[in-house]
PDB file of C-alpha atoms in Angstrom:
ATOM      1  CA  UNK A   1       1.127  90.646  24.815  1.00 55.00           C
ATOM      2  CA  UNK A   2      -2.330  89.432  24.404  1.00 74.00           C
ATOM      3  CA  UNK A   3      -3.163  85.648  24.412  1.00 90.00           C
ATOM      4  CA  UNK A   4      -4.957  83.826  21.679  1.00 93.00           C
ATOM      5  CA  UNK A   5      -8.264  85.569  21.093  1.00 95.00           C
ATOM      6  CA  UNK A   6     -11.274  83.725  19.718  1.00 96.00           C
ATOM      7  CA  UNK A   7     -14.752  85.270  18.618  1.00 96.00           C
ATOM      8  CA  UNK A   8     -17.421  84.703  19.237  1.00 97.00           C
ATOM      9  CA  UNK A   9     -17.289  83.178  22.650  1.00 95.00           C
ATOM     10  CA  UNK A  10     -20.836  81.759  22.005  1.00 96.00           C
ATOM     11  CA  UNK A  11     -22.467  81.177  18.818  1.00 97.00           C
ATOM     12  CA  UNK A  12     -26.176  79.762  18.133  1.00 98.00           C
ATOM     13  CA  UNK A  13     -27.125  78.640  14.509  1.00 98.00           C
ATOM     14  CA  UNK A  14     -30.186  76.681  13.370  1.00 97.00           C
ATOM     15  CA  UNK A  15     -29.572  73.657  11.307  1.00 97.00           C
ATOM     16  CA  UNK A  16     -28.631  74.343   7.780  1.00 97.00           C
ATOM     17  CA  UNK A  17     -26.977  77.868   8.516  1.00 98.00           C
ATOM     18  CA  UNK A  18     -23.262  78.669   8.515  1.00 98.00           C
ATOM     19  CA  UNK A  19     -20.939  78.905  11.362  1.00 98.00           C
ATOM     20  CA  UNK A  20     -17.828  81.336  11.278  1.00 98.00           C
ATOM     21  CA  UNK A  21     -15.319  80.875  14.046  1.00 98.00           C
ATOM     22  CA  UNK A  22     -12.331  83.339  14.244  1.00 98.00           C
ATOM     23  CA  UNK A  23      -9.049  82.965  15.892  1.00 97.00           C
ATOM     24  CA  UNK A  24      -6.275  85.497  16.412  1.00 97.00           C
ATOM     25  CA  UNK A  25      -3.058  83.946  17.333  1.00 95.00           C
ATOM     26  CA  UNK A  26      -0.660  85.397  19.839  1.00 93.00           C
ATOM     27  CA  UNK A  27       1.701  88.168  18.395  1.00 91.00           C
ATOM     28  CA  UNK A  28       4.578  86.654  16.458  1.00 88.00           C
ATOM     29  CA  UNK A  29       2.893  83.259  16.169  1.00 89.00           C
ATOM     30  CA  UNK A  30       2.581  81.876  12.695  1.00 89.00           C
ATOM     31  CA  UNK A  31       1.106  78.423  13.330  1.00 91.00           C
ATOM     32  CA  UNK A  32      -2.619  77.891  14.238  1.00 95.00           C
ATOM     33  CA  UNK A  33      -4.319  74.594  15.317  1.00 95.00           C
ATOM     34  CA  UNK A  34      -8.089  74.054  15.731  1.00 97.00           C
ATOM     35  CA  UNK A  35      -9.463  71.595  18.019  1.00 96.00           C
ATOM     36  CA  UNK A  36     -13.075  70.301  18.791  1.00 96.00           C
ATOM     37  CA  UNK A  37     -14.322  69.289  22.266  1.00 94.00           C
ATOM     38  CA  UNK A  38     -17.572  67.327  22.418  1.00 91.00           C
ATOM     39  CA  UNK A  39     -19.385  67.399  25.904  1.00 83.00           C
ATOM     40  CA  UNK A  40     -17.647  65.251  28.431  1.00 80.00           C
ATOM     41  CA  UNK A  41     -14.726  64.385  25.891  1.00 84.00           C
ATOM     42  CA  UNK A  42     -11.186  65.654  25.544  1.00 87.00           C
ATOM     43  CA  UNK A  43     -10.183  68.018  22.715  1.00 91.00           C
ATOM     44  CA  UNK A  44      -9.612  66.364  19.217  1.00 93.00           C
ATOM     45  CA  UNK A  45      -7.397  67.803  16.704  1.00 93.00           C
ATOM     46  CA  UNK A  46      -8.953  69.048  13.499  1.00 96.00           C
ATOM     47  CA  UNK A  47      -6.638  71.179  11.526  1.00 96.00           C
ATOM     48  CA  UNK A  48      -3.144  72.728  11.575  1.00 94.00           C
ATOM     49  CA  UNK A  49      -2.336  75.883   9.564  1.00 94.00           C
ATOM     50  CA  UNK A  50       0.501  78.230   8.834  1.00 92.00           C
ATOM     51  CA  UNK A  51      -0.030  81.483   6.953  1.00 90.00           C
ATOM     52  CA  UNK A  52      -1.864  80.763   3.679  1.00 90.00           C
ATOM     53  CA  UNK A  53      -1.144  76.940   4.047  1.00 93.00           C
ATOM     54  CA  UNK A  54      -2.907  73.966   5.508  1.00 94.00           C
ATOM     55  CA  UNK A  55      -0.326  71.655   6.953  1.00 91.00           C
ATOM     56  CA  UNK A  56      -2.318  68.765   8.359  1.00 91.00           C
ATOM     57  CA  UNK A  57      -6.108  68.502   8.065  1.00 93.00           C
ATOM     58  CA  UNK A  58      -6.429  64.995   8.952  1.00 91.00           C
ATOM     59  CA  UNK A  59      -8.772  65.647  11.748  1.00 93.00           C
ATOM     60  CA  UNK A  60     -11.318  67.723   9.842  1.00 95.00           C
ATOM     61  CA  UNK A  61     -14.408  66.257   8.351  1.00 94.00           C
ATOM     62  CA  UNK A  62     -14.204  66.242   4.544  1.00 91.00           C
ATOM     63  CA  UNK A  63     -17.453  67.793   3.939  1.00 95.00           C
ATOM     64  CA  UNK A  64     -18.930  71.168   5.308  1.00 97.00           C
ATOM     65  CA  UNK A  65     -15.799  72.047   7.278  1.00 98.00           C
ATOM     66  CA  UNK A  66     -13.081  74.406   5.901  1.00 97.00           C
ATOM     67  CA  UNK A  67     -10.241  76.490   7.554  1.00 97.00           C
ATOM     68  CA  UNK A  68      -7.913  79.225   6.433  1.00 96.00           C
ATOM     69  CA  UNK A  69      -5.340  81.318   7.696  1.00 96.00           C
ATOM     70  CA  UNK A  70      -4.832  84.172   5.459  1.00 94.00           C
ATOM     71  CA  UNK A  71      -1.695  86.381   5.069  1.00 91.00           C
ATOM     72  CA  UNK A  72      -3.639  89.194   7.030  1.00 91.00           C
ATOM     73  CA  UNK A  73      -6.244  88.797   9.539  1.00 93.00           C
ATOM     74  CA  UNK A  74      -7.446  85.908  11.798  1.00 96.00           C
ATOM     75  CA  UNK A  75      -7.784  82.319  11.190  1.00 97.00           C
ATOM     76  CA  UNK A  76     -11.262  81.174  10.190  1.00 98.00           C
ATOM     77  CA  UNK A  77     -12.942  77.903  10.732  1.00 98.00           C
ATOM     78  CA  UNK A  78     -16.168  77.668   8.703  1.00 98.00           C
ATOM     79  CA  UNK A  79     -18.852  75.076   9.046  1.00 98.00           C
ATOM     80  CA  UNK A  80     -21.450  75.095   6.417  1.00 98.00           C
ATOM     81  CA  UNK A  81     -24.937  73.738   6.735  1.00 98.00           C
ATOM     82  CA  UNK A  82     -24.430  73.015  10.435  1.00 98.00           C
ATOM     83  CA  UNK A  83     -26.124  69.939  12.086  1.00 97.00           C
ATOM     84  CA  UNK A  84     -26.847  69.416  15.830  1.00 95.00           C
ATOM     85  CA  UNK A  85     -23.800  67.139  15.940  1.00 95.00           C
ATOM     86  CA  UNK A  86     -21.680  70.041  15.258  1.00 96.00           C
ATOM     87  CA  UNK A  87     -22.553  71.460  18.701  1.00 96.00           C
ATOM     88  CA  UNK A  88     -19.270  71.573  20.526  1.00 96.00           C
ATOM     89  CA  UNK A  89     -16.647  73.795  21.857  1.00 96.00           C
ATOM     90  CA  UNK A  90     -14.011  74.754  19.405  1.00 97.00           C
ATOM     91  CA  UNK A  91     -10.584  75.734  20.543  1.00 96.00           C
ATOM     92  CA  UNK A  92      -7.976  77.475  18.625  1.00 96.00           C
ATOM     93  CA  UNK A  93      -4.195  77.329  19.611  1.00 93.00           C
ATOM     94  CA  UNK A  94      -1.036  79.015  18.213  1.00 92.00           C
ATOM     95  CA  UNK A  95       2.584  78.318  18.322  1.00 87.00           C
ATOM     96  CA  UNK A  96       5.709  80.396  17.430  1.00 83.00           C
ATOM     97  CA  UNK A  97       7.533  79.829  14.231  1.00 79.00           C
ATOM     98  CA  UNK A  98      10.042  76.892  13.887  1.00 71.00           C
ATOM     99  CA  UNK A  99      13.539  77.628  15.054  1.00 66.00           C
ATOM    100  CA  UNK A 100      12.412  79.641  17.842  1.00 56.00           C
ATOM    101  CA  UNK A 101      12.951  76.871  20.272  1.00 58.00           C
ATOM    102  CA  UNK A 102       9.411  76.740  21.479  1.00 56.00           C
ATOM    103  CA  UNK A 103       7.480  75.818  18.266  1.00 52.00           C
ATOM    104  CA  UNK A 104       5.968  72.808  19.745  1.00 68.00           C
ATOM    105  CA  UNK A 105       4.268  74.751  22.594  1.00 76.00           C
ATOM    106  CA  UNK A 106       0.721  75.594  22.030  1.00 84.00           C
ATOM    107  CA  UNK A 107      -1.034  78.359  23.533  1.00 87.00           C
ATOM    108  CA  UNK A 108      -5.044  78.124  23.718  1.00 90.00           C
ATOM    109  CA  UNK A 109      -7.768  80.416  23.271  1.00 92.00           C
ATOM    110  CA  UNK A 110     -10.859  80.562  25.495  1.00 92.00           C
ATOM    111  CA  UNK A 111     -12.892  78.651  22.946  1.00 95.00           C
ATOM    112  CA  UNK A 112     -16.126  79.246  20.869  1.00 96.00           C
ATOM    113  CA  UNK A 113     -19.107  77.227  22.046  1.00 96.00           C
ATOM    114  CA  UNK A 114     -21.412  76.552  19.107  1.00 97.00           C
ATOM    115  CA  UNK A 115     -24.792  75.483  19.680  1.00 97.00           C
ATOM    116  CA  UNK A 116     -26.894  74.191  16.763  1.00 97.00           C
ATOM    117  CA  UNK A 117     -30.663  74.474  17.276  1.00 96.00           C
TER     118      UNK A 117
ATOM    119  CA  UNK B   1      -6.178  52.839  24.307  1.00 34.00           C
ATOM    120  CA  UNK B   2      -5.678  56.259  22.766  1.00 40.00           C
ATOM    121  CA  UNK B   3      -2.552  58.462  22.937  1.00 56.00           C
ATOM    122  CA  UNK B   4      -2.710  60.527  25.987  1.00 64.00           C
ATOM    123  CA  UNK B   5      -5.205  58.403  27.996  1.00 75.00           C
ATOM    124  CA  UNK B   6      -5.784  59.568  31.622  1.00 80.00           C
ATOM    125  CA  UNK B   7      -6.486  57.455  34.549  1.00 82.00           C
ATOM    126  CA  UNK B   8      -8.627  57.478  36.577  1.00 89.00           C
ATOM    127  CA  UNK B   9     -11.618  58.929  34.632  1.00 88.00           C
ATOM    128  CA  UNK B  10     -13.121  60.371  37.745  1.00 92.00           C
ATOM    129  CA  UNK B  11     -11.603  61.015  41.296  1.00 94.00           C
ATOM    130  CA  UNK B  12     -13.388  62.385  44.249  1.00 95.00           C
ATOM    131  CA  UNK B  13     -11.308  63.375  47.375  1.00 95.00           C
ATOM    132  CA  UNK B  14     -11.522  65.463  50.622  1.00 96.00           C
ATOM    133  CA  UNK B  15      -9.994  68.796  50.881  1.00 97.00           C
ATOM    134  CA  UNK B  16      -6.295  68.632  52.137  1.00 97.00           C
ATOM    135  CA  UNK B  17      -5.728  65.269  50.426  1.00 97.00           C
ATOM    136  CA  UNK B  18      -3.439  64.565  47.430  1.00 97.00           C
ATOM    137  CA  UNK B  19      -4.818  64.030  44.190  1.00 96.00           C
ATOM    138  CA  UNK B  20      -2.821  61.795  41.382  1.00 96.00           C
ATOM    139  CA  UNK B  21      -3.625  61.326  38.005  1.00 95.00           C
ATOM    140  CA  UNK B  22      -1.939  59.407  35.316  1.00 94.00           C
ATOM    141  CA  UNK B  23      -1.533  59.703  31.548  1.00 93.00           C
ATOM    142  CA  UNK B  24      -0.166  57.062  29.307  1.00 92.00           C
ATOM    143  CA  UNK B  25       0.671  57.512  25.632  1.00 90.00           C
ATOM    144  CA  UNK B  26       1.824  55.466  22.732  1.00 86.00           C
ATOM    145  CA  UNK B  27       4.353  57.029  20.454  1.00 83.00           C
ATOM    146  CA  UNK B  28       7.463  59.107  21.215  1.00 84.00           C
ATOM    147  CA  UNK B  29       7.125  62.696  22.107  1.00 85.00           C
ATOM    148  CA  UNK B  30       8.775  66.070  22.348  1.00 83.00           C
ATOM    149  CA  UNK B  31       6.845  67.182  25.353  1.00 87.00           C
ATOM    150  CA  UNK B  32       3.785  66.546  27.372  1.00 90.00           C
ATOM    151  CA  UNK B  33       1.467  69.067  28.790  1.00 91.00           C
ATOM    152  CA  UNK B  34      -1.091  69.082  31.559  1.00 93.00           C
ATOM    153  CA  UNK B  35      -4.131  71.311  31.248  1.00 93.00           C
ATOM    154  CA  UNK B  36      -6.967  72.188  33.738  1.00 94.00           C
ATOM    155  CA  UNK B  37     -10.544  72.834  32.442  1.00 92.00           C
ATOM    156  CA  UNK B  38     -13.331  74.062  34.702  1.00 89.00           C
ATOM    157  CA  UNK B  39     -16.659  72.970  33.692  1.00 82.00           C
ATOM    158  CA  UNK B  40     -17.812  74.644  30.503  1.00 74.00           C
ATOM    159  CA  UNK B  41     -14.658  76.778  30.386  1.00 80.00           C
ATOM    160  CA  UNK B  42     -11.498  77.131  28.411  1.00 83.00           C
ATOM    161  CA  UNK B  43      -8.179  75.389  29.085  1.00 87.00           C
ATOM    162  CA  UNK B  44      -5.700  76.622  31.663  1.00 88.00           C
ATOM    163  CA  UNK B  45      -2.228  75.486  31.052  1.00 88.00           C
ATOM    164  CA  UNK B  46      -0.461  73.907  34.162  1.00 93.00           C
ATOM    165  CA  UNK B  47       2.793  72.379  33.305  1.00 93.00           C
ATOM    166  CA  UNK B  48       4.943  71.456  30.188  1.00 91.00           C
ATOM    167  CA  UNK B  49       7.435  68.645  30.521  1.00 93.00           C
ATOM    168  CA  UNK B  50      10.058  67.980  27.890  1.00 90.00           C
ATOM    169  CA  UNK B  51      10.990  64.403  27.025  1.00 90.00           C
ATOM    170  CA  UNK B  52      14.329  64.865  28.554  1.00 92.00           C
ATOM    171  CA  UNK B  53      12.929  65.922  31.869  1.00 95.00           C
ATOM    172  CA  UNK B  54      11.894  63.542  34.625  1.00 97.00           C
ATOM    173  CA  UNK B  55      10.131  65.779  37.066  1.00 97.00           C
ATOM    174  CA  UNK B  56       8.761  69.299  37.422  1.00 96.00           C
ATOM    175  CA  UNK B  57       7.196  71.196  40.082  1.00 96.00           C
ATOM    176  CA  UNK B  58       4.891  74.296  40.100  1.00 94.00           C
ATOM    177  CA  UNK B  59       3.443  75.279  43.443  1.00 96.00           C
ATOM    178  CA  UNK B  60       1.463  72.514  44.627  1.00 97.00           C
ATOM    179  CA  UNK B  61       1.740  70.628  41.376  1.00 97.00           C
ATOM    180  CA  UNK B  62       4.246  67.925  40.589  1.00 98.00           C
ATOM    181  CA  UNK B  63       4.634  66.298  37.179  1.00 98.00           C
ATOM    182  CA  UNK B  64       6.691  63.211  36.471  1.00 97.00           C
ATOM    183  CA  UNK B  65       7.420  61.645  32.997  1.00 97.00           C
ATOM    184  CA  UNK B  66       8.708  58.272  32.381  1.00 96.00           C
ATOM    185  CA  UNK B  67       9.553  57.838  28.688  1.00 94.00           C
ATOM    186  CA  UNK B  68      10.429  54.190  28.957  1.00 94.00           C
ATOM    187  CA  UNK B  69       6.871  53.488  30.169  1.00 94.00           C
ATOM    188  CA  UNK B  70       5.260  56.238  28.152  1.00 93.00           C
ATOM    189  CA  UNK B  71       3.490  57.724  31.159  1.00 94.00           C
ATOM    190  CA  UNK B  72       3.244  60.846  33.105  1.00 95.00           C
ATOM    191  CA  UNK B  73       1.551  61.584  36.440  1.00 96.00           C
ATOM    192  CA  UNK B  74       0.057  64.954  37.814  1.00 97.00           C
ATOM    193  CA  UNK B  75       0.110  65.196  41.641  1.00 97.00           C
ATOM    194  CA  UNK B  76      -1.941  67.990  43.240  1.00 97.00           C
ATOM    195  CA  UNK B  77      -0.903  68.220  46.904  1.00 97.00           C
ATOM    196  CA  UNK B  78      -3.065  69.693  49.704  1.00 97.00           C
ATOM    197  CA  UNK B  79      -6.037  69.951  47.308  1.00 97.00           C
ATOM    198  CA  UNK B  80      -8.586  72.557  47.649  1.00 96.00           C
ATOM    199  CA  UNK B  81     -12.264  72.876  46.576  1.00 95.00           C
ATOM    200  CA  UNK B  82     -11.126  75.301  43.902  1.00 95.00           C
ATOM    201  CA  UNK B  83      -9.114  72.534  42.185  1.00 97.00           C
ATOM    202  CA  UNK B  84     -12.381  70.799  41.147  1.00 96.00           C
ATOM    203  CA  UNK B  85     -11.991  70.712  37.333  1.00 96.00           C
ATOM    204  CA  UNK B  86     -11.154  68.382  34.589  1.00 94.00           C
ATOM    205  CA  UNK B  87      -7.497  67.519  33.978  1.00 95.00           C
ATOM    206  CA  UNK B  88      -6.136  66.721  30.550  1.00 93.00           C
ATOM    207  CA  UNK B  89      -2.627  65.534  29.276  1.00 93.00           C
ATOM    208  CA  UNK B  90      -1.674  66.423  25.875  1.00 91.00           C
ATOM    209  CA  UNK B  91       1.201  64.957  23.933  1.00 89.00           C
ATOM    210  CA  UNK B  92       2.595  66.314  20.560  1.00 82.00           C
ATOM    211  CA  UNK B  93       2.497  63.686  17.879  1.00 68.00           C
ATOM    212  CA  UNK B  94       6.191  63.592  16.744  1.00 62.00           C
ATOM    213  CA  UNK B  95       5.479  63.061  13.192  1.00 62.00           C
ATOM    214  CA  UNK B  96       7.179  64.760  10.324  1.00 56.00           C
ATOM    215  CA  UNK B  97       5.348  67.720   9.167  1.00 61.00           C
ATOM    216  CA  UNK B  98       2.779  68.277  11.916  1.00 66.00           C
ATOM    217  CA  UNK B  99       2.830  69.148  15.546  1.00 75.00           C
ATOM    218  CA  UNK B 100      -0.648  68.558  16.579  1.00 82.00           C
ATOM    219  CA  UNK B 101      -1.443  67.624  20.287  1.00 87.00           C
ATOM    220  CA  UNK B 102      -3.406  64.655  21.240  1.00 86.00           C
ATOM    221  CA  UNK B 103      -5.567  65.050  24.322  1.00 89.00           C
ATOM    222  CA  UNK B 104      -6.843  62.266  26.475  1.00 85.00           C
ATOM    223  CA  UNK B 105     -10.516  62.224  27.626  1.00 84.00           C
ATOM    224  CA  UNK B 106      -9.547  63.739  31.040  1.00 90.00           C
ATOM    225  CA  UNK B 107      -9.665  63.024  34.740  1.00 93.00           C
ATOM    226  CA  UNK B 108     -12.677  64.733  36.458  1.00 93.00           C
ATOM    227  CA  UNK B 109     -11.532  65.602  39.801  1.00 96.00           C
ATOM    228  CA  UNK B 110     -14.041  66.694  42.584  1.00 96.00           C
ATOM    229  CA  UNK B 111     -12.624  68.082  45.818  1.00 97.00           C
ATOM    230  CA  UNK B 112     -15.121  68.046  48.706  1.00 95.00           C
ATOM    231  CA  UNK B 113     -14.981  70.798  51.278  1.00 89.00           C
TER     232      UNK B 113
END
């Protein structure tokens, strides 16, 4: 059973471009979480999604950021018109469905390191 | 202070010594997890301790949880240079409808050979 997969692992964008980060949850997991980590800081929650639904986006900036988790395919975190302050590591985590007894255990991917020039 | 705040922020010890890191949190939790992160790398899950557990062991790691004090500690015994990393605790925010984790800022451990 493969773990959480994220791609790309490194992404370089110029200011004003769009960044698309992908996350494939573990097999059987239906919950996805995105976190951002600025240099020398801990991870900060951004958004929590289930298939085709955003459950909690309280940590996501209101502008330029969006996330989706379609019925088929990976979850996408999209950052439009990137700025230098968006440079960070973005981690995705997944967890099993509720009722499985372990729904509140999150398994993290290796992260995508975004650098905005 | 934030939920899941680690103490100390930085710790430097000699190889073979024990390292103790503490984590404090504010709200009630379902579980608390400890992670390790090597510089510029991903997170490595170390231990999960549930709210009804008081202590857990995994190899050279020992985690305690005191829900009355809303605190946890991570002890690494007989430390090695390879233990040099940042260590984070993460608590699940036990609020209805969301199960996000809240991370502290981490303890940066340096083990000197």
